[in-house]
Amino acid sequence: MRLGVIDIGSNTVHLLVVDAYPGAHPLPSSSHKIALRLSEGMTADGSVSGEQADRLVDFVRECVKLSDDQGVEDLVSFATSAVREAPNGQSVLDRVAQKTGVELEVLSGRDEARLTFLAVRRWFGW
């Protein structure tokens, strides 16, 4: 099964496409990312700026097109602290969903930390 993951972080937005097989590690197929830097484009009150939200929508659209072109069967997408902590985070999520059809899941701080730990652990082979 070909799977896609869109990871919307504070600095980058990343689409990773993998081929997944039962009982085996997923095999990376392609990677596409942009240094959006949501955290640097916040307004004085910590909100995601309109310009940054527009850039996010455009990139998520691009990710959806790439996923379709590559035969992705299931696309999972999530956002982390920049969107989670922004006062207008829900409106950004709604905007992305309305304009792209992608429903972003927001990871809790605990889940974000857990997944980061597991990724680093796997990366270094511990």
mmCIF file of N, CA and C in Angstrom:
data_model
loop_
_atom_site.group_PDB
_atom_site.id
_atom_site.type_symbol
_atom_site.label_atom_id
_atom_site.label_comp_id
_atom_site.label_asym_id
_atom_site.label_seq_id
_atom_site.Cartn_x
_atom_site.Cartn_y
_atom_site.Cartn_z
ATOM 1 N N MET A 1 0.848 -1.168 0.000
ATOM 2 C CA MET A 1 0.000 0.000 0.000
ATOM 3 C C MET A 1 0.898 1.237 0.000
ATOM 4 N N ARG A 2 0.558 2.195 -0.808
ATOM 5 C CA ARG A 2 1.310 3.452 -0.850
ATOM 6 C C ARG A 2 0.610 4.458 0.071
ATOM 7 N N LEU A 3 1.381 4.969 1.025
ATOM 8 C CA LEU A 3 0.862 5.904 2.019
ATOM 9 C C LEU A 3 1.575 7.244 1.907
ATOM 10 N N GLY A 4 0.876 8.306 2.243
ATOM 11 C CA GLY A 4 1.471 9.635 2.282
ATOM 12 C C GLY A 4 1.231 10.271 3.631
ATOM 13 N N VAL A 5 2.210 11.017 4.105
ATOM 14 C CA VAL A 5 2.091 11.734 5.369
ATOM 15 C C VAL A 5 2.500 13.177 5.127
ATOM 16 N N ILE A 6 1.612 14.094 5.494
ATOM 17 C CA ILE A 6 1.938 15.518 5.458
ATOM 18 C C ILE A 6 2.168 15.943 6.908
ATOM 19 N N ASP A 7 3.362 16.439 7.174
ATOM 20 C CA ASP A 7 3.756 16.868 8.513
ATOM 21 C C ASP A 7 3.948 18.381 8.479
ATOM 22 N N ILE A 8 3.073 19.090 9.188
ATOM 23 C CA ILE A 8 3.141 20.549 9.225
ATOM 24 C C ILE A 8 3.765 20.955 10.551
ATOM 25 N N GLY A 9 5.024 21.327 10.487
ATOM 26 C CA GLY A 9 5.759 21.714 11.681
ATOM 27 C C GLY A 9 5.918 23.218 11.777
ATOM 28 N N SER A 10 6.659 23.636 12.771
ATOM 29 C CA SER A 10 6.889 25.066 12.990
ATOM 30 C C SER A 10 7.770 25.676 11.919
ATOM 31 N N ASN A 11 8.666 24.859 11.335
ATOM 32 C CA ASN A 11 9.596 25.371 10.339
ATOM 33 C C ASN A 11 9.362 24.816 8.940
ATOM 34 N N THR A 12 9.053 23.530 8.835
ATOM 35 C CA THR A 12 8.886 22.925 7.520
ATOM 36 C C THR A 12 7.536 22.237 7.396
ATOM 37 N N VAL A 13 7.127 22.088 6.160
ATOM 38 C CA VAL A 13 5.977 21.257 5.818
ATOM 39 C C VAL A 13 6.531 20.190 4.892
ATOM 40 N N HIS A 14 6.241 18.936 5.211
ATOM 41 C CA HIS A 14 6.901 17.829 4.545
ATOM 42 C C HIS A 14 5.879 16.771 4.139
ATOM 43 N N LEU A 15 5.938 16.356 2.888
ATOM 44 C CA LEU A 15 5.169 15.215 2.408
ATOM 45 C C LEU A 15 6.148 14.062 2.241
ATOM 46 N N LEU A 16 5.866 12.951 2.898
ATOM 47 C CA LEU A 16 6.655 11.739 2.732
ATOM 48 C C LEU A 16 5.728 10.660 2.189
ATOM 49 N N VAL A 17 6.127 10.053 1.094
ATOM 50 C CA VAL A 17 5.368 8.953 0.496
ATOM 51 C C VAL A 17 6.169 7.681 0.725
ATOM 52 N N VAL A 18 5.497 6.655 1.249
ATOM 53 C CA VAL A 18 6.155 5.376 1.527
ATOM 54 C C VAL A 18 5.328 4.231 0.956
ATOM 55 N N ASP A 19 6.025 3.141 0.678
ATOM 56 C CA ASP A 19 5.366 1.895 0.324
ATOM 57 C C ASP A 19 5.391 1.032 1.576
ATOM 58 N N ALA A 20 4.205 0.612 2.020
ATOM 59 C CA ALA A 20 4.085 -0.158 3.253
ATOM 60 C C ALA A 20 3.667 -1.585 2.928
ATOM 61 N N TYR A 21 4.346 -2.522 3.585
ATOM 62 C CA TYR A 21 4.072 -3.948 3.410
ATOM 63 C C TYR A 21 3.827 -4.566 4.786
ATOM 64 N N PRO A 22 2.872 -5.470 4.902
ATOM 65 C CA PRO A 22 2.612 -6.104 6.203
ATOM 66 C C PRO A 22 3.872 -6.771 6.757
ATOM 67 N N GLY A 23 4.171 -6.468 8.027
ATOM 68 C CA GLY A 23 5.301 -7.081 8.697
ATOM 69 C C GLY A 23 6.666 -6.525 8.336
ATOM 70 N N ALA A 24 6.712 -5.480 7.534
ATOM 71 C CA ALA A 24 7.994 -4.913 7.107
ATOM 72 C C ALA A 24 8.035 -3.416 7.401
ATOM 73 N N HIS A 25 9.239 -2.876 7.413
ATOM 74 C CA HIS A 25 9.389 -1.436 7.581
ATOM 75 C C HIS A 25 8.903 -0.737 6.312
ATOM 76 N N PRO A 26 8.278 0.436 6.446
ATOM 77 C CA PRO A 26 7.886 1.177 5.247
ATOM 78 C C PRO A 26 9.123 1.605 4.449
ATOM 79 N N LEU A 27 9.000 1.569 3.143
ATOM 80 C CA LEU A 27 10.097 1.978 2.266
ATOM 81 C C LEU A 27 9.797 3.354 1.680
ATOM 82 N N PRO A 28 10.627 4.341 1.970
ATOM 83 C CA PRO A 28 10.395 5.679 1.424
ATOM 84 C C PRO A 28 10.390 5.655 -0.103
ATOM 85 N N SER A 29 9.418 6.330 -0.678
ATOM 86 C CA SER A 29 9.297 6.416 -2.129
ATOM 87 C C SER A 29 9.680 7.806 -2.617
ATOM 88 N N SER A 30 9.171 8.828 -1.914
ATOM 89 C CA SER A 30 9.517 10.195 -2.292
ATOM 90 C C SER A 30 9.316 11.131 -1.108
ATOM 91 N N SER A 31 9.941 12.282 -1.215
ATOM 92 C CA SER A 31 9.874 13.298 -0.178
ATOM 93 C C SER A 31 9.776 14.657 -0.857
ATOM 94 N N HIS A 32 8.922 15.501 -0.317
ATOM 95 C CA HIS A 32 8.746 16.840 -0.870
ATOM 96 C C HIS A 32 8.529 17.771 0.309
ATOM 97 N N LYS A 33 9.328 18.836 0.415
ATOM 98 C CA LYS A 33 9.158 19.726 1.561
ATOM 99 C C LYS A 33 9.427 21.171 1.200
ATOM 100 N N ILE A 34 8.947 22.030 2.075
ATOM 101 C CA ILE A 34 9.165 23.466 1.945
ATOM 102 C C ILE A 34 9.502 24.015 3.327
ATOM 103 N N ALA A 35 10.407 24.969 3.367
ATOM 104 C CA ALA A 35 10.728 25.659 4.619
ATOM 105 C C ALA A 35 9.747 26.817 4.758
ATOM 106 N N LEU A 36 8.552 26.531 5.259
ATOM 107 C CA LEU A 36 7.503 27.546 5.380
ATOM 108 C C LEU A 36 7.744 28.483 6.559
ATOM 109 N N ARG A 37 8.337 27.979 7.619
ATOM 110 C CA ARG A 37 8.676 28.762 8.818
ATOM 111 C C ARG A 37 7.454 29.464 9.417
ATOM 112 N N LEU A 38 6.431 28.664 9.709
ATOM 113 C CA LEU A 38 5.232 29.224 10.333
ATOM 114 C C LEU A 38 5.574 29.986 11.606
ATOM 115 N N SER A 39 6.490 29.454 12.391
ATOM 116 C CA SER A 39 6.822 30.080 13.676
ATOM 117 C C SER A 39 7.442 31.468 13.507
ATOM 118 N N GLU A 40 8.106 31.700 12.400
ATOM 119 C CA GLU A 40 8.721 33.013 12.173
ATOM 120 C C GLU A 40 7.737 34.021 11.594
ATOM 121 N N GLY A 41 6.638 33.533 11.028
ATOM 122 C CA GLY A 41 5.677 34.426 10.397
ATOM 123 C C GLY A 41 4.460 34.716 11.255
ATOM 124 N N MET A 42 4.598 34.523 12.563
ATOM 125 C CA MET A 42 3.467 34.761 13.455
ATOM 126 C C MET A 42 3.249 36.259 13.655
ATOM 127 N N THR A 43 2.007 36.613 13.904
ATOM 128 C CA THR A 43 1.690 38.000 14.227
ATOM 129 C C THR A 43 2.071 38.255 15.685
ATOM 130 N N ALA A 44 1.923 39.488 16.147
ATOM 131 C CA ALA A 44 2.321 39.860 17.506
ATOM 132 C C ALA A 44 1.611 39.034 18.577
ATOM 133 N N ASP A 45 0.379 38.606 18.303
ATOM 134 C CA ASP A 45 -0.352 37.815 19.311
ATOM 135 C C ASP A 45 -0.125 36.312 19.170
ATOM 136 N N GLY A 46 0.766 35.904 18.255
ATOM 137 C CA GLY A 46 1.072 34.487 18.099
ATOM 138 C C GLY A 46 0.215 33.769 17.079
ATOM 139 N N SER A 47 -0.587 34.519 16.333
ATOM 140 C CA SER A 47 -1.436 33.925 15.302
ATOM 141 C C SER A 47 -0.643 33.670 14.027
ATOM 142 N N VAL A 48 -1.103 32.683 13.257
ATOM 143 C CA VAL A 48 -0.530 32.432 11.937
ATOM 144 C C VAL A 48 -1.010 33.561 11.029
ATOM 145 N N SER A 49 -0.090 34.216 10.347
ATOM 146 C CA SER A 49 -0.472 35.342 9.490
ATOM 147 C C SER A 49 -1.281 34.847 8.286
ATOM 148 N N GLY A 50 -2.043 35.744 7.693
ATOM 149 C CA GLY A 50 -2.820 35.403 6.502
ATOM 150 C C GLY A 50 -1.932 34.945 5.362
ATOM 151 N N GLU A 51 -0.783 35.597 5.211
ATOM 152 C CA GLU A 51 0.157 35.224 4.150
ATOM 153 C C GLU A 51 0.691 33.806 4.372
ATOM 154 N N GLN A 52 1.051 33.484 5.604
ATOM 155 C CA GLN A 52 1.558 32.149 5.913
ATOM 156 C C GLN A 52 0.464 31.096 5.727
ATOM 157 N N ALA A 53 -0.755 31.425 6.119
ATOM 158 C CA ALA A 53 -1.868 30.489 5.933
ATOM 159 C C ALA A 53 -2.098 30.233 4.443
ATOM 160 N N ASP A 54 -1.997 31.277 3.623
ATOM 161 C CA ASP A 54 -2.136 31.116 2.168
ATOM 162 C C ASP A 54 -1.039 30.217 1.610
ATOM 163 N N ARG A 55 0.188 30.415 2.060
ATOM 164 C CA ARG A 55 1.306 29.581 1.600
ATOM 165 C C ARG A 55 1.113 28.129 2.036
ATOM 166 N N LEU A 56 0.578 27.942 3.238
ATOM 167 C CA LEU A 56 0.307 26.594 3.722
ATOM 168 C C LEU A 56 -0.752 25.916 2.856
ATOM 169 N N VAL A 57 -1.825 26.621 2.563
ATOM 170 C CA VAL A 57 -2.882 26.077 1.702
ATOM 171 C C VAL A 57 -2.309 25.693 0.341
ATOM 172 N N ASP A 58 -1.506 26.570 -0.240
ATOM 173 C CA ASP A 58 -0.913 26.285 -1.551
ATOM 174 C C ASP A 58 -0.039 25.040 -1.510
ATOM 175 N N PHE A 59 0.760 24.902 -0.454
ATOM 176 C CA PHE A 59 1.651 23.748 -0.382
ATOM 177 C C PHE A 59 0.865 22.461 -0.122
ATOM 178 N N VAL A 60 -0.159 22.518 0.706
ATOM 179 C CA VAL A 60 -0.982 21.318 0.934
ATOM 180 C C VAL A 60 -1.658 20.904 -0.369
ATOM 181 N N ARG A 61 -2.132 21.857 -1.155
ATOM 182 C CA ARG A 61 -2.688 21.537 -2.484
ATOM 183 C C ARG A 61 -1.656 20.811 -3.346
ATOM 184 N N GLU A 62 -0.429 21.329 -3.324
ATOM 185 C CA GLU A 62 0.663 20.724 -4.076
ATOM 186 C C GLU A 62 0.907 19.287 -3.599
ATOM 187 N N CYS A 63 0.865 19.082 -2.294
ATOM 188 C CA CYS A 63 1.058 17.742 -1.722
ATOM 189 C C CYS A 63 -0.053 16.794 -2.163
ATOM 190 N N VAL A 64 -1.274 17.277 -2.200
ATOM 191 C CA VAL A 64 -2.405 16.444 -2.636
ATOM 192 C C VAL A 64 -2.214 16.037 -4.096
ATOM 193 N N LYS A 65 -1.805 16.985 -4.935
ATOM 194 C CA LYS A 65 -1.585 16.666 -6.347
ATOM 195 C C LYS A 65 -0.462 15.644 -6.506
ATOM 196 N N LEU A 66 0.642 15.860 -5.803
ATOM 197 C CA LEU A 66 1.760 14.909 -5.868
ATOM 198 C C LEU A 66 1.327 13.527 -5.372
ATOM 199 N N SER A 67 0.542 13.494 -4.311
ATOM 200 C CA SER A 67 0.052 12.222 -3.776
ATOM 201 C C SER A 67 -0.804 11.497 -4.796
ATOM 202 N N ASP A 68 -1.686 12.231 -5.434
ATOM 203 C CA ASP A 68 -2.536 11.633 -6.479
ATOM 204 C C ASP A 68 -1.684 11.109 -7.629
ATOM 205 N N ASP A 69 -0.715 11.920 -8.064
ATOM 206 C CA ASP A 69 0.155 11.531 -9.174
ATOM 207 C C ASP A 69 0.977 10.276 -8.853
ATOM 208 N N GLN A 70 1.285 10.077 -7.567
ATOM 209 C CA GLN A 70 2.122 8.951 -7.168
ATOM 210 C C GLN A 70 1.309 7.749 -6.686
ATOM 211 N N GLY A 71 -0.001 7.817 -6.806
ATOM 212 C CA GLY A 71 -0.835 6.676 -6.447
ATOM 213 C C GLY A 71 -0.980 6.435 -4.962
ATOM 214 N N VAL A 72 -0.906 7.491 -4.172
ATOM 215 C CA VAL A 72 -1.083 7.346 -2.726
ATOM 216 C C VAL A 72 -2.520 6.915 -2.452
ATOM 217 N N GLU A 73 -2.650 5.829 -1.680
ATOM 218 C CA GLU A 73 -3.965 5.286 -1.349
ATOM 219 C C GLU A 73 -4.555 5.900 -0.089
ATOM 220 N N ASP A 74 -3.689 6.300 0.834
ATOM 221 C CA ASP A 74 -4.146 6.889 2.087
ATOM 222 C C ASP A 74 -3.207 8.031 2.443
ATOM 223 N N LEU A 75 -3.789 9.218 2.653
ATOM 224 C CA LEU A 75 -3.004 10.400 2.981
ATOM 225 C C LEU A 75 -3.363 10.838 4.394
ATOM 226 N N VAL A 76 -2.353 10.871 5.267
ATOM 227 C CA VAL A 76 -2.524 11.284 6.654
ATOM 228 C C VAL A 76 -1.834 12.629 6.801
ATOM 229 N N SER A 77 -2.447 13.526 7.534
ATOM 230 C CA SER A 77 -1.821 14.829 7.691
ATOM 231 C C SER A 77 -1.990 15.315 9.121
ATOM 232 N N PHE A 78 -0.945 15.944 9.618
ATOM 233 C CA PHE A 78 -1.023 16.461 10.978
ATOM 234 C C PHE A 78 -0.212 17.736 11.113
ATOM 235 N N ALA A 79 -0.605 18.515 12.121
ATOM 236 C CA ALA A 79 0.061 19.772 12.441
ATOM 237 C C ALA A 79 0.583 19.688 13.864
ATOM 238 N N THR A 80 1.628 20.454 14.129
ATOM 239 C CA THR A 80 2.251 20.418 15.442
ATOM 240 C C THR A 80 2.129 21.777 16.132
ATOM 241 N N SER A 81 3.093 22.127 16.946
ATOM 242 C CA SER A 81 2.969 23.245 17.878
ATOM 243 C C SER A 81 2.601 24.592 17.269
ATOM 244 N N ALA A 82 3.121 24.939 16.108
ATOM 245 C CA ALA A 82 2.831 26.268 15.548
ATOM 246 C C ALA A 82 1.330 26.468 15.365
ATOM 247 N N VAL A 83 0.654 25.477 14.833
ATOM 248 C CA VAL A 83 -0.794 25.580 14.627
ATOM 249 C C VAL A 83 -1.532 25.318 15.938
ATOM 250 N N ARG A 84 -1.059 24.349 16.703
ATOM 251 C CA ARG A 84 -1.719 23.972 17.967
ATOM 252 C C ARG A 84 -1.777 25.157 18.927
ATOM 253 N N GLU A 85 -0.699 25.935 18.996
ATOM 254 C CA GLU A 85 -0.605 27.012 19.974
ATOM 255 C C GLU A 85 -1.080 28.364 19.456
ATOM 256 N N ALA A 86 -1.322 28.479 18.171
ATOM 257 C CA ALA A 86 -1.757 29.759 17.601
ATOM 258 C C ALA A 86 -3.204 30.055 18.007
ATOM 259 N N PRO A 87 -3.483 31.293 18.416
ATOM 260 C CA PRO A 87 -4.853 31.648 18.769
ATOM 261 C C PRO A 87 -5.849 31.408 17.623
ATOM 262 N N ASN A 88 -5.365 31.502 16.387
ATOM 263 C CA ASN A 88 -6.229 31.278 15.223
ATOM 264 C C ASN A 88 -6.003 29.901 14.595
ATOM 265 N N GLY A 89 -5.438 28.980 15.359
ATOM 266 C CA GLY A 89 -5.122 27.653 14.844
ATOM 267 C C GLY A 89 -6.312 26.946 14.223
ATOM 268 N N GLN A 90 -7.460 27.005 14.892
ATOM 269 C CA GLN A 90 -8.643 26.322 14.351
ATOM 270 C C GLN A 90 -9.086 26.940 13.028
ATOM 271 N N SER A 91 -8.985 28.256 12.904
ATOM 272 C CA SER A 91 -9.384 28.877 11.633
ATOM 273 C C SER A 91 -8.408 28.497 10.519
ATOM 274 N N VAL A 92 -7.121 28.303 10.848
ATOM 275 C CA VAL A 92 -6.151 27.838 9.857
ATOM 276 C C VAL A 92 -6.518 26.418 9.425
ATOM 277 N N LEU A 93 -6.837 25.559 10.384
ATOM 278 C CA LEU A 93 -7.252 24.185 10.070
ATOM 279 C C LEU A 93 -8.488 24.183 9.180
ATOM 280 N N ASP A 94 -9.453 25.022 9.527
ATOM 281 C CA ASP A 94 -10.692 25.117 8.739
ATOM 282 C C ASP A 94 -10.405 25.612 7.324
ATOM 283 N N ARG A 95 -9.528 26.584 7.206
ATOM 284 C CA ARG A 95 -9.158 27.148 5.904
ATOM 285 C C ARG A 95 -8.507 26.091 5.015
ATOM 286 N N VAL A 96 -7.559 25.328 5.584
ATOM 287 C CA VAL A 96 -6.897 24.267 4.828
ATOM 288 C C VAL A 96 -7.931 23.236 4.378
ATOM 289 N N ALA A 97 -8.814 22.829 5.280
ATOM 290 C CA ALA A 97 -9.829 21.817 4.943
ATOM 291 C C ALA A 97 -10.760 22.322 3.847
ATOM 292 N N GLN A 98 -11.198 23.549 3.970
ATOM 293 C CA GLN A 98 -12.141 24.118 3.000
ATOM 294 C C GLN A 98 -11.506 24.248 1.610
ATOM 295 N N LYS A 99 -10.247 24.673 1.553
ATOM 296 C CA LYS A 99 -9.627 24.955 0.262
ATOM 297 C C LYS A 99 -8.911 23.759 -0.373
ATOM 298 N N THR A 100 -8.603 22.721 0.442
ATOM 299 C CA THR A 100 -7.859 21.580 -0.102
ATOM 300 C C THR A 100 -8.557 20.236 0.080
ATOM 301 N N GLY A 101 -9.529 20.200 0.980
ATOM 302 C CA GLY A 101 -10.180 18.935 1.305
ATOM 303 C C GLY A 101 -9.389 18.098 2.295
ATOM 304 N N VAL A 102 -8.268 18.600 2.782
ATOM 305 C CA VAL A 102 -7.425 17.866 3.728
ATOM 306 C C VAL A 102 -7.776 18.283 5.150
ATOM 307 N N GLU A 103 -8.163 17.287 5.950
ATOM 308 C CA GLU A 103 -8.461 17.514 7.365
ATOM 309 C C GLU A 103 -7.184 17.251 8.158
ATOM 310 N N LEU A 104 -6.615 18.294 8.725
ATOM 311 C CA LEU A 104 -5.389 18.152 9.506
ATOM 312 C C LEU A 104 -5.714 17.727 10.928
ATOM 313 N N GLU A 105 -4.974 16.747 11.412
ATOM 314 C CA GLU A 105 -5.063 16.361 12.814
ATOM 315 C C GLU A 105 -3.999 17.149 13.553
ATOM 316 N N VAL A 106 -4.346 17.664 14.711
ATOM 317 C CA VAL A 106 -3.370 18.402 15.512
ATOM 318 C C VAL A 106 -2.841 17.464 16.587
ATOM 319 N N LEU A 107 -1.535 17.274 16.591
ATOM 320 C CA LEU A 107 -0.913 16.436 17.607
ATOM 321 C C LEU A 107 -0.819 17.197 18.923
ATOM 322 N N SER A 108 -1.080 16.515 20.021
ATOM 323 C CA SER A 108 -0.862 17.119 21.335
ATOM 324 C C SER A 108 0.641 17.280 21.530
ATOM 325 N N GLY A 109 1.024 18.099 22.474
ATOM 326 C CA GLY A 109 2.442 18.266 22.775
ATOM 327 C C GLY A 109 3.077 16.951 23.196
ATOM 328 N N ARG A 110 2.343 16.165 23.950
ATOM 329 C CA ARG A 110 2.847 14.863 24.415
ATOM 330 C C ARG A 110 3.069 13.906 23.238
ATOM 331 N N ASP A 111 2.088 13.848 22.319
ATOM 332 C CA ASP A 111 2.240 12.977 21.153
ATOM 333 C C ASP A 111 3.358 13.452 20.237
ATOM 334 N N GLU A 112 3.479 14.760 20.077
ATOM 335 C CA GLU A 112 4.559 15.304 19.256
ATOM 336 C C GLU A 112 5.916 14.922 19.835
ATOM 337 N N ALA A 113 6.073 15.052 21.150
ATOM 338 C CA ALA A 113 7.329 14.696 21.803
ATOM 339 C C ALA A 113 7.604 13.194 21.675
ATOM 340 N N ARG A 114 6.572 12.374 21.846
ATOM 341 C CA ARG A 114 6.736 10.920 21.756
ATOM 342 C C ARG A 114 7.173 10.512 20.356
ATOM 343 N N LEU A 115 6.519 11.061 19.341
ATOM 344 C CA LEU A 115 6.865 10.713 17.966
ATOM 345 C C LEU A 115 8.257 11.216 17.590
ATOM 346 N N THR A 116 8.629 12.385 18.088
ATOM 347 C CA THR A 116 9.969 12.902 17.832
ATOM 348 C C THR A 116 11.013 11.988 18.461
ATOM 349 N N PHE A 117 10.764 11.566 19.699
ATOM 350 C CA PHE A 117 11.683 10.645 20.371
ATOM 351 C C PHE A 117 11.827 9.348 19.573
ATOM 352 N N LEU A 118 10.708 8.769 19.150
ATOM 353 C CA LEU A 118 10.758 7.514 18.399
ATOM 354 C C LEU A 118 11.487 7.678 17.070
ATOM 355 N N ALA A 119 11.273 8.810 16.410
ATOM 356 C CA ALA A 119 11.948 9.047 15.131
ATOM 357 C C ALA A 119 13.462 9.172 15.331
ATOM 358 N N VAL A 120 13.875 9.914 16.342
ATOM 359 C CA VAL A 120 15.300 10.073 16.613
ATOM 360 C C VAL A 120 15.901 8.730 17.005
ATOM 361 N N ARG A 121 15.196 8.002 17.831
ATOM 362 C CA ARG A 121 15.677 6.687 18.256
ATOM 363 C C ARG A 121 15.861 5.764 17.053
ATOM 364 N N ARG A 122 14.900 5.770 16.166
ATOM 365 C CA ARG A 122 14.988 4.923 14.984
ATOM 366 C C ARG A 122 16.114 5.401 14.069
ATOM 367 N N TRP A 123 16.253 6.715 13.906
ATOM 368 C CA TRP A 123 17.266 7.278 13.036
ATOM 369 C C TRP A 123 18.660 6.849 13.468
ATOM 370 N N PHE A 124 18.891 6.868 14.786
ATOM 371 C CA PHE A 124 20.210 6.528 15.290
ATOM 372 C C PHE A 124 20.361 5.041 15.620
ATOM 373 N N GLY A 125 19.299 4.258 15.431
ATOM 374 C CA GLY A 125 19.379 2.808 15.588
ATOM 375 C C GLY A 125 19.512 2.331 17.018
ATOM 376 N N TRP A 126 18.978 3.068 17.985
ATOM 377 C CA TRP A 126 19.092 2.673 19.389
ATOM 378 C C TRP A 126 18.036 1.649 19.742
#
